[in-house]
mmCIF file of C-alpha atoms in Angstrom:
data_model
loop_
_atom_site.group_PDB
_atom_site.id
_atom_site.type_symbol
_atom_site.label_atom_id
_atom_site.label_comp_id
_atom_site.label_asym_id
_atom_site.label_seq_id
_atom_site.Cartn_x
_atom_site.Cartn_y
_atom_site.Cartn_z
ATOM 1 C CA MET A 1 10.458 263.483 311.512
ATOM 2 C CA THR A 2 11.814 265.019 314.893
ATOM 3 C CA ILE A 3 14.077 263.181 316.905
ATOM 4 C CA ILE A 4 15.523 263.440 320.453
ATOM 5 C CA PHE A 5 18.846 262.522 321.611
ATOM 6 C CA ILE A 6 18.532 260.611 325.003
ATOM 7 C CA PRO A 7 21.195 260.857 327.924
ATOM 8 C CA MET A 8 21.605 258.378 330.757
ATOM 9 C CA GLU A 9 18.820 258.644 333.237
ATOM 10 C CA THR A 10 19.569 261.324 335.725
ATOM 11 C CA ALA A 11 18.183 259.195 338.882
ATOM 12 C CA ALA A 12 20.806 256.482 337.724
ATOM 13 C CA VAL A 13 23.370 258.913 337.276
ATOM 14 C CA ARG A 14 22.936 260.629 340.939
ATOM 15 C CA ALA A 15 23.221 257.213 342.293
ATOM 16 C CA LEU A 16 26.499 256.526 340.520
ATOM 17 C CA GLN A 17 27.636 259.987 341.389
ATOM 18 C CA ALA A 18 26.946 259.416 345.051
ATOM 19 C CA GLY A 19 29.024 256.209 345.214
ATOM 20 C CA GLY A 20 26.509 253.236 343.875
ATOM 21 C CA ARG A 21 27.397 250.314 341.898
ATOM 22 C CA ASP A 22 27.801 249.779 338.300
ATOM 23 C CA SER A 23 26.226 247.115 336.175
ATOM 24 C CA TYR A 24 28.840 245.010 337.199
ATOM 25 C CA GLY A 25 28.439 245.801 341.087
ATOM 26 C CA HIS A 26 31.654 247.827 341.088
ATOM 27 C CA THR A 27 32.078 251.371 342.610
ATOM 28 C CA PRO A 28 32.962 253.503 339.496
ATOM 29 C CA GLU A 29 36.668 254.613 339.310
ATOM 30 C CA ARG A 30 37.546 258.054 339.593
ATOM 31 C CA CYS A 31 39.904 259.880 337.288
ATOM 32 C CA LEU A 32 40.818 263.326 336.706
ATOM 33 C CA SER A 33 40.126 265.190 333.335
ATOM 34 C CA ASN A 34 42.808 266.217 330.904
ATOM 35 C CA GLY A 35 40.534 267.955 328.948
ATOM 36 C CA HIS A 36 40.392 265.982 325.843
ATOM 37 C CA GLY A 37 37.875 263.482 325.002
ATOM 38 C CA ILE A 38 36.354 262.153 328.276
ATOM 39 C CA PRO A 39 32.246 262.428 326.970
ATOM 40 C CA CYS A 40 29.969 262.419 330.096
ATOM 41 C CA ARG A 41 26.845 260.425 329.054
ATOM 42 C CA HIS A 42 24.538 262.316 331.022
ATOM 43 C CA CYS A 43 25.346 266.407 330.463
ATOM 44 C CA LEU A 44 26.149 264.965 326.861
ATOM 45 C CA ASP A 45 29.525 267.196 326.944
ATOM 46 C CA PHE A 46 33.119 266.961 327.714
ATOM 47 C CA VAL A 47 34.248 266.905 331.380
ATOM 48 C CA PRO A 48 36.337 269.951 331.428
ATOM 49 C CA GLU A 49 40.165 269.759 332.378
ATOM 50 C CA GLY A 50 40.951 269.383 336.153
ATOM 51 C CA GLU A 51 37.449 267.926 336.697
ATOM 52 C CA SER A 52 36.702 264.737 338.313
ATOM 53 C CA TYR A 53 34.763 261.819 336.118
ATOM 54 C CA LEU A 54 33.526 258.198 337.099
ATOM 55 C CA VAL A 55 34.563 255.211 334.499
ATOM 56 C CA LEU A 56 32.098 252.611 335.251
ATOM 57 C CA ALA A 57 30.152 249.618 333.352
ATOM 58 C CA HIS A 58 27.169 250.353 331.927
ATOM 59 C CA ARG A 59 23.914 248.611 330.410
ATOM 60 C CA PRO A 60 21.738 250.797 328.497
ATOM 61 C CA PHE A 61 18.946 248.412 328.511
ATOM 62 C CA GLU A 62 16.008 247.450 330.564
ATOM 63 C CA GLY A 63 16.301 243.843 330.034
ATOM 64 C CA VAL A 64 18.941 241.083 330.282
ATOM 65 C CA HIS A 65 19.702 239.194 327.551
ATOM 66 C CA PRO A 66 22.228 238.165 324.760
ATOM 67 C CA TYR A 67 21.602 241.813 323.060
ATOM 68 C CA THR A 68 22.071 243.740 326.221
ATOM 69 C CA GLU A 69 25.765 244.858 325.754
ATOM 70 C CA THR A 70 27.751 246.440 328.852
ATOM 71 C CA GLY A 71 30.578 248.705 328.354
ATOM 72 C CA PRO A 72 32.542 251.487 330.007
ATOM 73 C CA VAL A 73 31.204 254.956 329.982
ATOM 74 C CA PHE A 74 32.343 258.266 331.514
ATOM 75 C CA LEU A 75 30.212 260.663 333.866
ATOM 76 C CA CYS A 76 30.746 264.045 335.506
ATOM 77 C CA ALA A 77 31.839 263.190 339.072
ATOM 78 C CA ARG A 78 29.823 266.335 340.410
ATOM 79 C CA PRO A 79 26.335 266.258 339.528
ATOM 80 C CA CYS A 80 25.560 268.011 336.069
ATOM 81 C CA GLU A 81 22.546 269.030 334.401
ATOM 82 C CA ALA A 82 21.053 266.296 331.696
ATOM 83 C CA GLY A 83 21.862 267.405 328.205
ATOM 84 C CA GLY A 84 20.033 265.966 325.213
ATOM 85 C CA GLY A 85 16.986 267.169 323.169
ATOM 86 C CA LYS A 86 16.434 267.693 319.429
ATOM 87 C CA ARG A 87 20.710 269.018 318.641
ATOM 88 C CA LEU A 88 23.237 266.695 317.983
ATOM 89 C CA PRO A 89 25.387 266.347 321.257
ATOM 90 C CA ALA A 90 28.354 268.637 321.282
ATOM 91 C CA PHE A 91 30.460 265.766 322.511
ATOM 92 C CA LEU A 92 29.942 263.905 319.160
ATOM 93 C CA ASP A 93 33.030 265.016 317.614
ATOM 94 C CA SER A 94 34.787 262.317 316.443
ATOM 95 C CA PRO A 95 34.571 261.669 312.369
ATOM 96 C CA SER A 96 32.238 258.818 312.844
ATOM 97 C CA TYR A 97 29.800 256.817 314.987
ATOM 98 C CA ILE A 98 28.144 253.525 314.915
ATOM 99 C CA LEU A 99 24.350 253.786 314.681
ATOM 100 C CA ARG A 100 22.192 250.632 315.330
ATOM 101 C CA GLY A 101 18.486 250.333 315.276
ATOM 102 C CA TYR A 102 16.709 248.022 318.284
ATOM 103 C CA ASP A 103 13.573 246.812 318.276
ATOM 104 C CA ALA A 104 11.058 247.330 321.228
ATOM 105 C CA GLY A 105 12.511 243.895 322.752
ATOM 106 C CA GLU A 106 15.975 245.700 322.846
ATOM 107 C CA ARG A 107 17.067 243.256 320.115
ATOM 108 C CA ILE A 108 19.502 244.392 317.383
ATOM 109 C CA LEU A 109 17.875 244.853 313.938
ATOM 110 C CA TYR A 110 20.284 243.320 311.801
ATOM 111 C CA GLY A 111 21.328 245.553 308.658
ATOM 112 C CA THR A 112 20.205 248.824 310.540
ATOM 113 C CA GLY A 113 24.265 249.299 312.113
ATOM 114 C CA ALA A 114 26.439 251.263 310.101
ATOM 115 C CA VAL A 115 29.376 253.671 310.612
ATOM 116 C CA THR A 116 27.945 256.943 309.962
ATOM 117 C CA PRO A 117 30.115 260.137 309.544
ATOM 118 C CA THR A 118 28.977 262.151 312.195
ATOM 119 C CA ASP A 119 27.495 265.045 309.869
ATOM 120 C CA GLU A 120 24.929 262.253 309.013
ATOM 121 C CA ILE A 121 23.965 261.405 312.423
ATOM 122 C CA VAL A 122 20.492 263.308 312.376
ATOM 123 C CA LYS A 123 19.779 262.016 308.903
ATOM 124 C CA ARG A 124 20.646 258.237 309.436
ATOM 125 C CA SER A 125 18.681 258.329 312.791
ATOM 126 C CA GLU A 126 15.436 259.818 311.156
ATOM 127 C CA ASP A 127 15.848 257.101 308.402
ATOM 128 C CA LEU A 128 16.123 254.576 310.973
ATOM 129 C CA LEU A 129 13.181 255.751 313.292
ATOM 130 C CA ALA A 130 11.115 255.857 310.199
ATOM 131 C CA ARG A 131 10.766 252.207 310.183
ATOM 132 C CA GLU A 132 8.028 250.822 312.358
ATOM 133 C CA ASP A 133 10.260 248.162 313.481
ATOM 134 C CA VAL A 134 13.001 250.540 315.020
ATOM 135 C CA ALA A 135 11.999 251.541 318.559
ATOM 136 C CA PHE A 136 15.319 253.326 319.450
ATOM 137 C CA VAL A 137 18.778 253.790 317.957
ATOM 138 C CA HIS A 138 22.338 253.596 319.648
ATOM 139 C CA ILE A 139 24.960 255.772 318.975
ATOM 140 C CA ARG A 140 28.350 254.122 319.719
ATOM 141 C CA SER A 141 32.197 254.712 319.338
ATOM 142 C CA ALA A 142 33.153 253.712 315.910
ATOM 143 C CA SER A 143 36.682 252.667 317.338
ATOM 144 C CA ASN A 144 35.645 251.059 320.887
ATOM 145 C CA ASN A 145 31.722 250.630 320.317
ATOM 146 C CA CYS A 146 31.356 252.492 323.983
ATOM 147 C CA PHE A 147 27.493 253.532 324.146
ATOM 148 C CA HIS A 148 27.113 257.274 323.921
ATOM 149 C CA CYS A 149 23.501 258.094 323.672
ATOM 150 C CA ARG A 150 20.226 256.953 322.555
ATOM 151 C CA VAL A 151 17.670 258.183 320.115
ATOM 152 C CA GLU A 152 13.949 258.092 319.875
ATOM 153 C CA ARG A 153 11.107 259.576 318.216
ATOM 154 C CA GLY A 154 10.335 263.056 319.048
ATOM 155 C CA PRO A 155 7.039 263.578 321.108
ATOM 156 C CA ASP A 156 5.491 264.804 317.591
ATOM 157 C CA ALA A 157 6.596 262.027 315.477
ATOM 158 C CA THR A 158 4.217 259.850 313.692
ATOM 159 C CA LEU A 159 4.546 256.336 311.878
#
């Protein structure tokens, strides 16, 4: 099965970079990167040292219900190109992450969540997305539970 890593939507990111409001209605905070551990959820790479970045509340769901978590994420302050695709994003360099499957109604599928070593993310994502009840997977920080990116079936995937 082909899987693809999906960044935050470009239109939403551009609005935030232009001073738009986050999921809590606040203007994103602007900070300066020290070059260590500031993963942009749009380009799916680290914000380089000396570059500005935004800190904001993000809800990576369409609907609003008890399972639609909102949490902090980082974005490059200047426009960046969308990352993602078939390869594991470079910014996933911690030892492990939480992977969790969701159904088409954006509800957590209990039993799918697991702390997963980084070198097993692709295989675990493929296994979860091989299930008919799993519509997408989130990759989240194993230490802070922050959203990193979404994983979906590739365009050539069949169930």
